[in-house]
Amino acid sequence: MIFAAALSSVLLVLPSLPARAALIPEGFINVRANPLPKPQEALLYRNRYQIRSDGSVWSPDGMTQIAAAELPDIMRRLGSNQRLKALLQIDLVLSNSAGEKYLTPSEREEVRRVAKENWAFFTLRLRKNFRGYFSVEELERMNQDPAPIAVEEEGTAGMKDPEPAPAPLPEPEPAAPRPAARAPVPQPVFTAGLPPVLQPLSHQIPQAPPKPAPAQIQAPAPAAVPAPAPAVAPPAAIPLPVAPAPAPDNPVAAALPPGLSLSQSAQQALRQPAPPAAALTPPAVATPPPAPAPPPPPPEKPALPPAVHEILQAEFERWLMDAPYGRDAKAMLRLISEKAPNFARSRALNTILNAMPMIVLDSVRAEGDRHGALIVEEKTGETGYTIALNPGPVFYTKKRLFFGSKTILLSESPKAFAAMHVPVPELEALKPTPVAVKEEQGDWGRVRTYSDGSTRAFYTHQQLAGALLRQLLLLDAKRSGWEASRHAAEVYARSAQQMFYARVADELKDDRFLDPDLRADYHEWLEHPRDWRDALAHSLSSSRGSGFETGLAGPESAADWARQAAAECPGSLVSELTRQELARRQGLKAAAAELREIGLIEKVQFESALKAVDAEPAPVTKSPEACVKHWQDAGAGLRLASALLVELRAAESKFRQERGANAK
Amino acid sequence: MRNKLSALLLGSLLPALCAAQDEPGAKPMAQRYSPPSRSFYCDLPVGWRAFEELDEAGPVVHLLGPEDRSAVLRAGMDIRWNEKGETGFEPYKKALEEMRRTGGPSSRGATAVRVMRISGVLARVFEVTETRRLPEDRWPSAPVELHRYIAVYPSGESYFTISLASTRESYLEYRDLFLDFLKNFKPMGAR
């Protein structure tokens, strides 16, 4: 009887197998029909990919079925991650040891264990580096798995610093509750050509959360929250043991990387209502002399700064150990975590965790920016961010017979000169592989001098960390929408940067880690804060300071100004774009004139540059609908900027009071 | 279609606007201006833009004018109200000393203080110079000498500070404008 039942069930199941396999559309992976090699299958499991009972393979969030054509890329990526994770573990062992040559037996065994477990993912070069840890027999056994082709070895051999890949495209929140959908794991770029100890290492990269709508982080008016797109339900299938994470109660809590939790106070803060819209007054207009009346005190807005979750230093430190950043970037992030003022620290660290920008020390990518640039890359609907920090300037000094000399600071990036339509000046320091005749310590730190007298300096890592903090805050402004007021965003970020420098200087009891220019700026902020703030408005509003719309700068009147601009669409946007474009062109022309004045370009080249700048095509304008949306978004961002300035004022006031008290 | 028209409009505007350079020092006609806080009114030169903000030191109105030849600094005025009892308030004599403190990495220098009668009030006027490398964040960057006219305009124990910043290269062109501005500057109410 039992046998008959079993036979009938087998007969029932057998015909269904090909039918189920046939359910998988053409072009998608079917591991039943084409089994994967064991290491690959293990790797998919380890990275939470779902291999379902029908043989199909799904992304970790269970939303996307993996096509066969995508598999090589995915395996290469996951393999890289696994390799980096292994190297991190080995790096930790070696860092804690007395040196690779002096490993204790237990340390050596630990290195062997990690290398052995991950041998399948090691490239040929890595295997060569680690073969000394194994016997010939062991190597023969382990090398049965072919080494992955090290495509990245060729592509990234020249990289100076490991970088995480751009943040993955955040997914829209589903309308109905569902198991937490995790975005794909961001991909670190790595260099396999370095010695093992110096390899950029990665661990399980915290999965980037869905892109938070502005309201999720900043608690602005509910109207600003876009309607969520309906989720596409995946086809029903039986998931194998890879269990999705439980649905989060709080979207911000879900945004936290594994290992970080949201404090009670932060959760309460998130539940607070949106800051009330400011009582606005019309922008500056000509008025007749008003009758004398007691002047009202400047209205203090009861605006609340948007809440961000606190990240404890230990938690961040733990995250940082496995983060896909190089040693330089990690050192800077650690310093930011330790020394940034509280209000900016939370915001900057949350930006790191949520946006995972690449951080590179690369003067070429920083182009025309003296300290650092924020680069936004849009690729196939995904937005990635790169913070390119400039490691140092190039100097050129023109000596005059009777009137002393003039020193100009130049970019090393050919693109910066191409933007001005001028050739790269013939200076030794600007050549691709310059050879220095001497290197010495000076006011600008370590300075290299070249045969033609041009020099090159290098910023300290404390100074670069301040520049990174500022760029992270500007990135937060961009992602949260409050960059609508460029003036507010810059004031906020630069003030935080100065407070950071003050804390570092206090610890070092010396501010010479800053270059002379930045030191002058820091002293101005410290000793003449009003003058510093005024000078910032004057320099930022100039063409070479990139300019800003004064109508959007005053928190009292900006939202009203934006409303009025929305009513005047599309002309208002055309006018704003024209202003920006004019400032850009004027800035380029003036920069070219500066080069001409100091004799780095010829008159003909200068005149040709002016013509080329004028001949650049006009920017593309937007539709009237886009114009209205532009100003509506700006209005929401301006309310936020206003609240953040209130936060800054309180923090700066407290900082100065404490400093004054300490001085006494 | 609208997009194309907008693009055409923008394209046609650009060359004309590019040609219209700011002329520092040109004597512009003024128009009456009062900030949103209504703390004063003054004559705002035509073409200048204004905005008011509240910083750590208190309310400040920025009036922004034409930019200098190198396009690194926009000349302009900054009017601050320093009210007694507010956080960080310093009596104006002490504030004068602070503002006139010289030296430091930017080679700050200051002139002697002159007393000037403005709207029946005795104001203190002086000048400050310093050298900075501008632009601070872009290449190429070269040293620029900056100049500020500063007036401290007392109102009881509180006071306004009014300053006009420009490059040293063009500061003389703004001298009359600054004096005219002071003449027409009127605090509102009891101040």
Tab-separated table of N, CA and C in Angstrom, chain B residues 57-110:
chain	number	residue	atom	x	y	z
B	57	ALA	N	25.836	85.902	15.188
B	57	ALA	CA	26.054	87.200	15.821
B	57	ALA	C	24.813	88.082	15.791
B	58	GLY	N	23.766	87.668	15.107
B	58	GLY	CA	22.553	88.471	15.034
B	58	GLY	C	22.122	88.705	13.604
B	59	PRO	N	21.135	89.594	13.400
B	59	PRO	CA	20.625	89.816	12.047
B	59	PRO	C	21.635	90.600	11.195
B	60	VAL	N	21.705	90.258	9.937
B	60	VAL	CA	22.607	90.956	9.029
B	60	VAL	C	21.943	91.074	7.658
B	61	VAL	N	22.117	92.246	7.064
B	61	VAL	CA	21.601	92.473	5.707
B	61	VAL	C	22.803	92.599	4.782
B	62	HIS	N	22.814	91.825	3.721
B	62	HIS	CA	23.898	91.909	2.738
B	62	HIS	C	23.359	92.612	1.495
B	63	LEU	N	24.058	93.627	1.049
B	63	LEU	CA	23.717	94.291	-0.220
B	63	LEU	C	24.862	93.977	-1.179
B	64	LEU	N	24.547	93.324	-2.277
B	64	LEU	CA	25.601	92.861	-3.178
B	64	LEU	C	25.593	93.661	-4.473
B	65	GLY	N	26.738	94.161	-4.835
B	65	GLY	CA	26.880	95.001	-6.022
B	65	GLY	C	27.675	94.329	-7.119
B	66	PRO	N	28.400	95.107	-7.903
B	66	PRO	CA	29.155	94.537	-9.028
B	66	PRO	C	30.385	93.779	-8.551
B	67	GLU	N	30.842	92.841	-9.393
B	67	GLU	CA	32.027	92.092	-9.001
B	67	GLU	C	33.285	92.751	-9.563
B	68	ASP	N	34.408	92.359	-9.000
B	68	ASP	CA	35.670	92.994	-9.391
B	68	ASP	C	36.140	92.436	-10.739
B	69	ARG	N	37.250	92.966	-11.208
B	69	ARG	CA	37.775	92.605	-12.531
B	69	ARG	C	38.117	91.113	-12.623
B	70	SER	N	38.588	90.543	-11.541
B	70	SER	CA	38.957	89.121	-11.560
B	70	SER	C	37.782	88.203	-11.276
B	71	ALA	N	36.615	88.779	-11.055
B	71	ALA	CA	35.386	88.008	-10.788
B	71	ALA	C	35.518	87.095	-9.572
B	72	VAL	N	36.273	87.540	-8.575
B	72	VAL	CA	36.419	86.728	-7.367
B	72	VAL	C	35.707	87.325	-6.162
B	73	LEU	N	35.277	88.555	-6.268
B	73	LEU	CA	34.648	89.215	-5.121
B	73	LEU	C	33.573	90.177	-5.609
B	74	ARG	N	32.427	90.092	-4.993
B	74	ARG	CA	31.360	91.036	-5.327
B	74	ARG	C	31.408	92.148	-4.289
B	75	ALA	N	31.588	93.355	-4.739
B	75	ALA	CA	31.592	94.478	-3.792
B	75	ALA	C	30.210	94.559	-3.160
B	76	GLY	N	30.169	94.995	-1.926
B	76	GLY	CA	28.860	95.079	-1.291
B	76	GLY	C	28.934	95.570	0.126
B	77	MET	N	27.754	95.783	0.670
B	77	MET	CA	27.681	96.286	2.037
B	77	MET	C	27.022	95.269	2.952
B	78	ASP	N	27.434	95.318	4.197
B	78	ASP	CA	26.865	94.422	5.194
B	78	ASP	C	26.451	95.266	6.387
B	79	ILE	N	25.194	95.161	6.737
B	79	ILE	CA	24.680	95.979	7.851
B	79	ILE	C	24.245	95.040	8.972
B	80	ARG	N	24.860	95.185	10.105
B	80	ARG	CA	24.575	94.308	11.249
B	80	ARG	C	23.996	95.122	12.396
B	81	TRP	N	23.011	94.547	13.030
B	81	TRP	CA	22.433	95.164	14.216
B	81	TRP	C	22.935	94.397	15.432
B	82	ASN	N	23.640	95.090	16.318
B	82	ASN	CA	24.198	94.454	17.515
B	82	ASN	C	23.401	94.958	18.716
B	83	GLU	N	22.564	94.119	19.224
B	83	GLU	CA	21.650	94.554	20.273
B	83	GLU	C	22.148	94.142	21.641
B	84	LYS	N	22.089	95.086	22.544
B	84	LYS	CA	22.544	94.805	23.904
B	84	LYS	C	21.655	93.718	24.520
B	85	GLY	N	22.295	92.805	25.184
B	85	GLY	CA	21.531	91.729	25.825
B	85	GLY	C	21.502	90.461	24.992
B	86	GLU	N	21.807	90.580	23.692
B	86	GLU	CA	21.830	89.376	22.856
B	86	GLU	C	23.115	88.584	23.118
B	87	THR	N	23.066	87.287	22.761
B	87	THR	CA	24.250	86.445	22.951
B	87	THR	C	25.413	86.984	22.122
B	88	GLY	N	26.564	87.066	22.724
B	88	GLY	CA	27.758	87.495	22.000
B	88	GLY	C	27.865	89.006	21.818
B	89	PHE	N	26.941	89.744	22.467
B	89	PHE	CA	27.003	91.208	22.307
B	89	PHE	C	28.248	91.758	23.000
B	90	GLU	N	28.897	92.696	22.311
B	90	GLU	CA	30.043	93.374	22.901
B	90	GLU	C	29.811	94.875	22.812
B	91	PRO	N	30.100	95.632	23.874
B	91	PRO	CA	29.955	97.084	23.781
B	91	PRO	C	30.762	97.619	22.593
B	92	TYR	N	30.277	98.700	22.004
B	92	TYR	CA	30.856	99.072	20.712
B	92	TYR	C	32.327	99.479	20.817
B	93	LYS	N	32.746	99.959	21.992
B	93	LYS	CA	34.165	100.334	22.101
B	93	LYS	C	35.048	99.093	22.035
B	94	LYS	N	34.568	98.036	22.699
B	94	LYS	CA	35.344	96.793	22.661
B	94	LYS	C	35.282	96.190	21.254
B	95	ALA	N	34.098	96.284	20.658
B	95	ALA	CA	33.949	95.746	19.291
B	95	ALA	C	34.861	96.484	18.322
B	96	LEU	N	34.992	97.801	18.530
B	96	LEU	CA	35.891	98.596	17.673
B	96	LEU	C	37.327	98.067	17.765
B	97	GLU	N	37.734	97.802	19.004
B	97	GLU	CA	39.105	97.280	19.190
B	97	GLU	C	39.283	95.949	18.473
B	98	GLU	N	38.255	95.094	18.620
B	98	GLU	CA	38.336	93.770	17.988
B	98	GLU	C	38.439	93.908	16.463
B	99	MET	N	37.593	94.777	15.935
B	99	MET	CA	37.559	94.919	14.475
B	99	MET	C	38.852	95.515	13.931
B	100	ARG	N	39.500	96.304	14.771
B	100	ARG	CA	40.708	96.988	14.305
B	100	ARG	C	41.976	96.223	14.665
B	101	ARG	N	41.808	95.036	15.244
B	101	ARG	CA	42.995	94.258	15.616
B	101	ARG	C	43.764	93.869	14.351
B	102	THR	N	45.037	94.114	14.343
B	102	THR	CA	45.838	93.885	13.125
B	102	THR	C	46.697	92.628	13.261
B	103	GLY	N	47.348	92.310	12.162
B	103	GLY	CA	48.240	91.142	12.143
B	103	GLY	C	47.503	89.889	11.723
B	104	GLY	N	48.070	88.763	12.081
B	104	GLY	CA	47.458	87.485	11.731
B	104	GLY	C	47.883	87.032	10.352
B	105	PRO	N	47.459	85.818	9.972
B	105	PRO	CA	47.909	85.245	8.701
B	105	PRO	C	47.480	86.046	7.473
B	106	SER	N	46.422	86.867	7.605
B	106	SER	CA	45.975	87.607	6.420
B	106	SER	C	46.552	89.016	6.369
B	107	SER	N	47.537	89.308	7.202
B	107	SER	CA	48.181	90.632	7.242
B	107	SER	C	47.145	91.747	7.364
B	108	ARG	N	46.273	91.590	8.320
B	108	ARG	CA	45.199	92.561	8.497
B	108	ARG	C	45.761	93.885	9.003
B	109	GLY	N	45.298	94.943	8.423
B	109	GLY	CA	45.714	96.271	8.858
B	109	GLY	C	44.495	97.165	9.028
B	110	ALA	N	44.594	98.196	9.864
B	110	ALA	CA	43.446	99.078	10.092
B	110	ALA	C	43.910	100.516	10.207
